[in-house]
Coordinates of C-alpha atoms in Angstrom, one line a residue:
X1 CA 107.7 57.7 78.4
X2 CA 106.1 55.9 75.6
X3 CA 106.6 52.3 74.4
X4 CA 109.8 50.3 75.5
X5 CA 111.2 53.1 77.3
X6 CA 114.9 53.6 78.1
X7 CA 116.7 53.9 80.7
X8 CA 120.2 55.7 80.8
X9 CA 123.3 55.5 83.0
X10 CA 124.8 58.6 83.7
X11 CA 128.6 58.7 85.2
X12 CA 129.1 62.2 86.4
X13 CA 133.4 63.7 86.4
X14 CA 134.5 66.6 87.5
X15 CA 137.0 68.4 84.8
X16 CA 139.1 71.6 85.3
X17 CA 142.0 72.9 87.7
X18 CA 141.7 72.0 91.1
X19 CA 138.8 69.5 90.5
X20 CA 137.2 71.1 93.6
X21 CA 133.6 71.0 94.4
X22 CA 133.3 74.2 92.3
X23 CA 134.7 72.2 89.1
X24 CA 132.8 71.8 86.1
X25 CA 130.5 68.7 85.8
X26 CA 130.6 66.8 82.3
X27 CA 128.1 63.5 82.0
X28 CA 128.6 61.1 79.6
X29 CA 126.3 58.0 78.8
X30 CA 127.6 54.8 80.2
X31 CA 124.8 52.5 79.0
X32 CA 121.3 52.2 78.1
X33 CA 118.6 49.6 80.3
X34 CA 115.7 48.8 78.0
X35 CA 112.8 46.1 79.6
X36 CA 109.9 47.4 80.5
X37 CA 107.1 47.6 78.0
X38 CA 106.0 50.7 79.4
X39 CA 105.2 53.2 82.2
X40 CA 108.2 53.6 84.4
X41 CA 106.8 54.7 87.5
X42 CA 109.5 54.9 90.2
X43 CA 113.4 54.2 90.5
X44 CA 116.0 53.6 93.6
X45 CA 119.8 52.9 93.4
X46 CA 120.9 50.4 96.6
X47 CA 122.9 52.0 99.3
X48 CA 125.9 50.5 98.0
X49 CA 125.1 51.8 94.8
X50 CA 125.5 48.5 92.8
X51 CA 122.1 48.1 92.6
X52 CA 119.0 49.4 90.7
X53 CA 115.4 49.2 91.1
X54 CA 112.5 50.2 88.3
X55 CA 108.9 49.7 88.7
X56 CA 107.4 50.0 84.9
X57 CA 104.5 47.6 83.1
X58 CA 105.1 44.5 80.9
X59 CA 103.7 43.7 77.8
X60 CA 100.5 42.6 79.1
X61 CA 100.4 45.8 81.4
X62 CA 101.1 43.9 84.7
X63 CA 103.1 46.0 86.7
X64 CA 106.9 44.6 86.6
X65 CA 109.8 45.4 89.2
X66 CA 113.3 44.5 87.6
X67 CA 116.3 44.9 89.4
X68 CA 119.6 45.7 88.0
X69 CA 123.3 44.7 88.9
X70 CA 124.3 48.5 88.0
X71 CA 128.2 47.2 87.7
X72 CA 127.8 44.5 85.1
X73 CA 126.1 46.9 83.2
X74 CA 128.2 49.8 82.9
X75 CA 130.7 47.2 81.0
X76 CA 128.6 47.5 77.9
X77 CA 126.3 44.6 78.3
X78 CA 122.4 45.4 77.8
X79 CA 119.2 43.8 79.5
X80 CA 117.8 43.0 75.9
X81 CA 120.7 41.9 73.6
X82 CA 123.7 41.2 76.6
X83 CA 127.5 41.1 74.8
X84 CA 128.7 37.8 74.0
X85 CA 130.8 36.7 77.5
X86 CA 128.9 39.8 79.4
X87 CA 127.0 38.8 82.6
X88 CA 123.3 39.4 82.2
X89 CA 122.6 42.6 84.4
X90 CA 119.6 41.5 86.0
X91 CA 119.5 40.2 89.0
X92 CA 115.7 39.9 89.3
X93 CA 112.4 40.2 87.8
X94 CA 108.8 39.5 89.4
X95 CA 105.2 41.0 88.7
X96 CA 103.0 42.8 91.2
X97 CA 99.0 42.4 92.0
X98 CA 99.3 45.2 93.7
X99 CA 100.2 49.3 92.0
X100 CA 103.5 50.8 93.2
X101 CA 103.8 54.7 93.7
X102 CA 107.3 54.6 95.0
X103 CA 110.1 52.1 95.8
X104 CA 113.6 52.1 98.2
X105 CA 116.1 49.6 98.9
X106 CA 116.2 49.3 103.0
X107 CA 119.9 51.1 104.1
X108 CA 120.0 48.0 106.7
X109 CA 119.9 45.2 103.7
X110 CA 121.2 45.2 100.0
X111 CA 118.8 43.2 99.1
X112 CA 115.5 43.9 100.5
X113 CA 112.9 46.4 99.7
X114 CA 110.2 48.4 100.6
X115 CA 107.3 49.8 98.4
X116 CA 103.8 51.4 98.6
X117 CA 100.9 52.6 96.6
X118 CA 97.0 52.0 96.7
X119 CA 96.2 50.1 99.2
X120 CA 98.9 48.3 99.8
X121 CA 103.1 48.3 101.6
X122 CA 105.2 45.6 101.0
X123 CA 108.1 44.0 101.8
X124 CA 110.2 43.1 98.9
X125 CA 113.4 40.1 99.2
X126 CA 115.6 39.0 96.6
X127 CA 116.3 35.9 95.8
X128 CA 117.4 33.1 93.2
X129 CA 116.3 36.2 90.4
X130 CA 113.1 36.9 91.9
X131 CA 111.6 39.6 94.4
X132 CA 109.5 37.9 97.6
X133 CA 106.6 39.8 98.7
X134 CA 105.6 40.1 102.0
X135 CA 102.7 42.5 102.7
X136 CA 102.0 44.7 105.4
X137 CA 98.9 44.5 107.6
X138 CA 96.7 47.7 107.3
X139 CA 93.6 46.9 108.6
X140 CA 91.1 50.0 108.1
X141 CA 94.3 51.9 107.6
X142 CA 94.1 50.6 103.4
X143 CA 90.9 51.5 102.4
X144 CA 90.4 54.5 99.5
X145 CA 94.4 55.0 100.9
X146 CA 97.0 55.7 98.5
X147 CA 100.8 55.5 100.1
X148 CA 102.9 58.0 98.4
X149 CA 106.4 57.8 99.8
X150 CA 108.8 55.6 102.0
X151 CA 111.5 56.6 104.5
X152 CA 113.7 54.9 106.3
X153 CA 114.8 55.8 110.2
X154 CA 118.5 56.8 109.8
X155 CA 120.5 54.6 110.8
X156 CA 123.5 57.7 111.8
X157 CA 121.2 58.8 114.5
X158 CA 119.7 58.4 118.5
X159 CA 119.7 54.8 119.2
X160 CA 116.5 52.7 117.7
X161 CA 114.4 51.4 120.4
X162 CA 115.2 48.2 122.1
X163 CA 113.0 45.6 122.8
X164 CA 114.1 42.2 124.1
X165 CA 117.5 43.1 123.2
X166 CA 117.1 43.3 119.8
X167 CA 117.4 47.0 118.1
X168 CA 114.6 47.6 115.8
X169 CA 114.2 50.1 113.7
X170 CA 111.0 51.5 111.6
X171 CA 109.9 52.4 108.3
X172 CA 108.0 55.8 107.7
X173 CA 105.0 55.7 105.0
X174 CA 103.2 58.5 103.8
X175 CA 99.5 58.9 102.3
X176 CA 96.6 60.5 100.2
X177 CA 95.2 61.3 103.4
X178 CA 97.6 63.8 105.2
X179 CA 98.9 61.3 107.5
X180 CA 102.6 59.3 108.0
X181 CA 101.9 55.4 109.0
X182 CA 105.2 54.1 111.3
X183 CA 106.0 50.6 110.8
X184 CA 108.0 48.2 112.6
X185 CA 111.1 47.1 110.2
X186 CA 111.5 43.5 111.7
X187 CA 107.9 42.8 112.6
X188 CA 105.9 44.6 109.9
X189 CA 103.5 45.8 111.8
X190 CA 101.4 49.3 112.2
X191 CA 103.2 51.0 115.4
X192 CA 101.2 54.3 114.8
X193 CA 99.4 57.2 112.2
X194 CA 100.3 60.3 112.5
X195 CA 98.1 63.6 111.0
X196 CA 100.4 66.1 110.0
X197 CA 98.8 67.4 106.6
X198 CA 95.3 68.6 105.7
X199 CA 96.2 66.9 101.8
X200 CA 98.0 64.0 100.2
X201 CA 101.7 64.2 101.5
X202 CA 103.8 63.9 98.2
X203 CA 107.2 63.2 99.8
X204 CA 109.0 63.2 102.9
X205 CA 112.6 62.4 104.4
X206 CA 114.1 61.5 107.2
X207 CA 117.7 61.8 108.8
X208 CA 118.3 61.3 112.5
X209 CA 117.4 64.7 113.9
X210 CA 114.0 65.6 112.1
X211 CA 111.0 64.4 109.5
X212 CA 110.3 66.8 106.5
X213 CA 107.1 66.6 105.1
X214 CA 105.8 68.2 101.3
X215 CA 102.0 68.0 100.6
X216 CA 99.4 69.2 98.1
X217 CA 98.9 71.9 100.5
X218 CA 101.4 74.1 99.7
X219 CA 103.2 73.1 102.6
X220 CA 106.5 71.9 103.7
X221 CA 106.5 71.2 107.4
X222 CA 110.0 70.0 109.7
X223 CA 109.5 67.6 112.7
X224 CA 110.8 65.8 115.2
X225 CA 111.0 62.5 115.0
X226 CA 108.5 61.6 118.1
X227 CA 106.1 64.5 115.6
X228 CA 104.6 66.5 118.4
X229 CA 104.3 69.8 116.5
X230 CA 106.3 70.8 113.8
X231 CA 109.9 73.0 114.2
X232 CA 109.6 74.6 111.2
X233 CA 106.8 75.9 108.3
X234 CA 107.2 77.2 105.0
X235 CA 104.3 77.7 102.4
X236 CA 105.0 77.6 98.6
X237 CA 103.1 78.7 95.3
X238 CA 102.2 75.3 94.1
X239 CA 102.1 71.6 96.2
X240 CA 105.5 70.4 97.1
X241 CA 106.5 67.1 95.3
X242 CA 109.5 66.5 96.3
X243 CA 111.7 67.2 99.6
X244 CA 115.3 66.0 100.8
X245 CA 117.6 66.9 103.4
X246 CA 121.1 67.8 102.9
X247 CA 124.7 65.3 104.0
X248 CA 124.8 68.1 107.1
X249 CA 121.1 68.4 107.9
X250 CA 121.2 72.3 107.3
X251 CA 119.6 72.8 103.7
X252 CA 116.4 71.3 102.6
X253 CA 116.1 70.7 98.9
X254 CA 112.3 71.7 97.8
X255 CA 110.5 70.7 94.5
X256 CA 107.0 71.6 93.7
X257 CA 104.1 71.2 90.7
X258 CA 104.5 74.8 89.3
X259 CA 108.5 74.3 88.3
X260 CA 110.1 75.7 91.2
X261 CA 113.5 74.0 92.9
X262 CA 114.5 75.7 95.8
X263 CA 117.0 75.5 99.0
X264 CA 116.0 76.1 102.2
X265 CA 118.2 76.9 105.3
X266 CA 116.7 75.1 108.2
X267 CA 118.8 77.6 110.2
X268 CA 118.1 81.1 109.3
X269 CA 114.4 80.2 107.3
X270 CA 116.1 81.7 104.2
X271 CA 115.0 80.4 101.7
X272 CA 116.5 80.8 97.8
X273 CA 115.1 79.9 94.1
X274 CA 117.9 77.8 92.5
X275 CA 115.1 77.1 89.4
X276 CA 112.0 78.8 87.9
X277 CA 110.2 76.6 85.1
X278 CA 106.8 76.2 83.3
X279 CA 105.0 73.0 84.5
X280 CA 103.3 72.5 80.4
X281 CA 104.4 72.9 77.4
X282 CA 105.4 75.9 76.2
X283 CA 103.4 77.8 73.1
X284 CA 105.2 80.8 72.3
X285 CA 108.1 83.0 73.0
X286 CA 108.9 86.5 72.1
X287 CA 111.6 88.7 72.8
X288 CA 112.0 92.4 74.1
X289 CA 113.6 94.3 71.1
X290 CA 114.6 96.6 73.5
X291 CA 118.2 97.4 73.4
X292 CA 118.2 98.7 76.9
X293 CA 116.6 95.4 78.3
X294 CA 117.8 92.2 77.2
X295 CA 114.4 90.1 78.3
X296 CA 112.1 87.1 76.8
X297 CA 108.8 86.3 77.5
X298 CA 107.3 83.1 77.3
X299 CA 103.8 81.2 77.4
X300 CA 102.8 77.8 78.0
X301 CA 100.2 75.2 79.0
X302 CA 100.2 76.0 83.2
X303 CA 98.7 79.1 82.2
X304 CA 101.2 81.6 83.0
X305 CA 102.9 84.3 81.2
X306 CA 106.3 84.8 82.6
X307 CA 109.4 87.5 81.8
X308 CA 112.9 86.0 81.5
X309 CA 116.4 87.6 81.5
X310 CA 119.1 86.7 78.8
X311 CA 122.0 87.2 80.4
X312 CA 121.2 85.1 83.7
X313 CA 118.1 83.2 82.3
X314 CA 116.0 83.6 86.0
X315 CA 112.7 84.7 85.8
X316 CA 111.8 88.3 86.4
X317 CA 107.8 88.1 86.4
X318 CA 105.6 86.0 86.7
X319 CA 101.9 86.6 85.2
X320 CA 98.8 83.9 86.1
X321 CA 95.9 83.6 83.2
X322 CA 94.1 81.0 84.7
X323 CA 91.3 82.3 83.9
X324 CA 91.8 81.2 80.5
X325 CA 94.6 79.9 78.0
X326 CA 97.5 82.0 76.4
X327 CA 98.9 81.5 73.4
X328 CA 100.7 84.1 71.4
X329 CA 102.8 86.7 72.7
X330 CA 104.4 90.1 71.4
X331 CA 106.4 93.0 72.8
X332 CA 105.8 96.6 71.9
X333 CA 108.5 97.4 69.6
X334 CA 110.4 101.3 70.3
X335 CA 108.9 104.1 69.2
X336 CA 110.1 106.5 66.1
X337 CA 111.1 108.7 69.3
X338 CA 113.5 105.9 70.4
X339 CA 111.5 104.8 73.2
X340 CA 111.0 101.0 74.6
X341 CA 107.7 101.0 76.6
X342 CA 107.9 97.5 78.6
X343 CA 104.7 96.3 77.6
X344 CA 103.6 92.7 76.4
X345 CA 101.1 91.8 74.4
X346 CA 99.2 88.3 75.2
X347 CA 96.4 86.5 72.8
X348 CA 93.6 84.4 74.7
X349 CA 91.4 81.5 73.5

């Protein structure tokens, strides 16, 4: 956030015995990617994972797509101030007329791209350092729309339709409005809209079996790829923001706007909390001074008032005050008796 913000490059190890996938993971810093003057909106690494897209704003607040060689700059070269004998790390660098929401690098070309946002899907090619834009054709499809998220058909799974001999394969879009727009990769045309929300859809994902779609409407909703009714329906606490499908197609990974990351089981609909987190900043914290409980209590700016354990750190309760603002917190200390009531005290505005 802020002015010149930075970007960081993560390598992630595994470190222990056995180095199996229940090893310990240690990150460490591999380089820093500073160009945008500000407001970095949306991110993609290539499927070859050399690559590295960021939509932010320039100096003169233009929106500004820059594309990184990923490899070059993991040697210690930087966009602003390269090495002396280091590459220069970007590959290419244009400005948009239009606002972009979300970005992804096709998984059928390294170096084309796809992004939406209000009003507006394009096409992105690179080439000789720049990005070519090609838009898409929305007709009465654009107006008062904003396009939320891309996905790609898979390209593991039933055969993409053929026509003329030719395989072509489509682009998924989804929107403000509750619908999912198809698009025809090659052509770049509208093949069809699909209603499958009653709000905005935040995110969706695709592999070659289903569709999974989050939305402002507290629902996340599995379908098939032809989207005649949905396979499967869960409802969450807050509007999901963010959905993806595991290497197997089994688990669903869930996100949504009141802190919650969750795994679903496409299988058996189970469905378990991996993360419980305030959405705001936080604006007190007390703790239970009761020796048999070993509990904290927190308070912050989503308006709820939420019990914690120390040992584990999950949440135990959960307490909504949205009828107005909390802000100071205390637990009922034992009595002379010895006793530890379990009771919190909260202060309004």
């Amino acid at each position: 956030q802020g002015k010149y913000p930075m970007i960081r490059l993560w390598r992630l190890e595994r470190y222990g015995v056995g180095l199996g996938n229940g090893s310990p993971i240690k990150a460490h810093c591999v380089t820093i990617l500073t160009a945008h003057a500000s407001d970095l909106q949306t991110m993609d690494f290539s499927s070859d994972d050399r690559r590295l897209c960021v939509v932010g704003r320039d100096q003169h607040r233009r929106v500004q797509l820059i594309v990184w060689d990923v490899t070059r700059a993991s040697v210690g070269s930087s966009s602003k101030s390269p090495t002396s004998g280091a590459p220069d790390p970007i590959v290419a660098r244009q400005i948009s007329e239009f606002p972009i929401e979300r970005i992804k690098f096709s998984p059928y070309h390294p170096d084309r791209l796809v992004s939406c946002g209000r009003e507006n899907i394009r096409f992105w090619r690179i080439r000789n350092g720049h990005l070519r834009g090609c838009p898409v054709i929305l007709n009465e499809y654009a107006r008062d729309t904003v396009f939320t998220d891309v996905a790609f058909e898979s390209a593991y799974g039933p055969r993409a339709i053929d026509v003329d001999g030719g395989v072509q394969k489509r682009v998924f879009v989804s929107t403000s409005r509750g619908t999912v727009v198809q698009i025809n990769y090659d052509t770049r045309k509208v093949e069809c809209v699909y209603r499958l929300h009653d709000n905005a859809i935040r995110s969706l994902a695709i592999n070659e079996g289903y569709c999974v779609t989050g939305s402002d409407d507290t629902f996340l909703r599995v379908w098939p790829l032809d989207f005649s009714d949905y396979i499967l329906e869960a409802q969450h606490e807050g509007p999901v923001l963010s959905v993806n499908v595991s290497q197997d197609g089994l688990k669903l990974a869930v996100g949504t706007s009141n802190g919650t990351v969750g795994v679903l089981d496409i299988a058996t609909h189970a469905y378990k909390n991996l993360l419980r987190s305030h959405a705001d900043t936080i604006y007190a914290l007390a703790i239970d001074p009761s020796p048999e409980r070993f509990n904290f209590a927190t308070v912050a700016g989503d308006r709820t008032i939420r019990v914690w354990s120390l040992e584990t750190l999950e949440q135990l309760y959960e307490f909504d005050s949205s009828a107005e603002q909390s802000r100071a917190l205390a637990f009922q200390p034992p009595s002379s008796k010895g006793e530890s009531p379990h009771v919190l005290a909260c202060g309004f505005d």
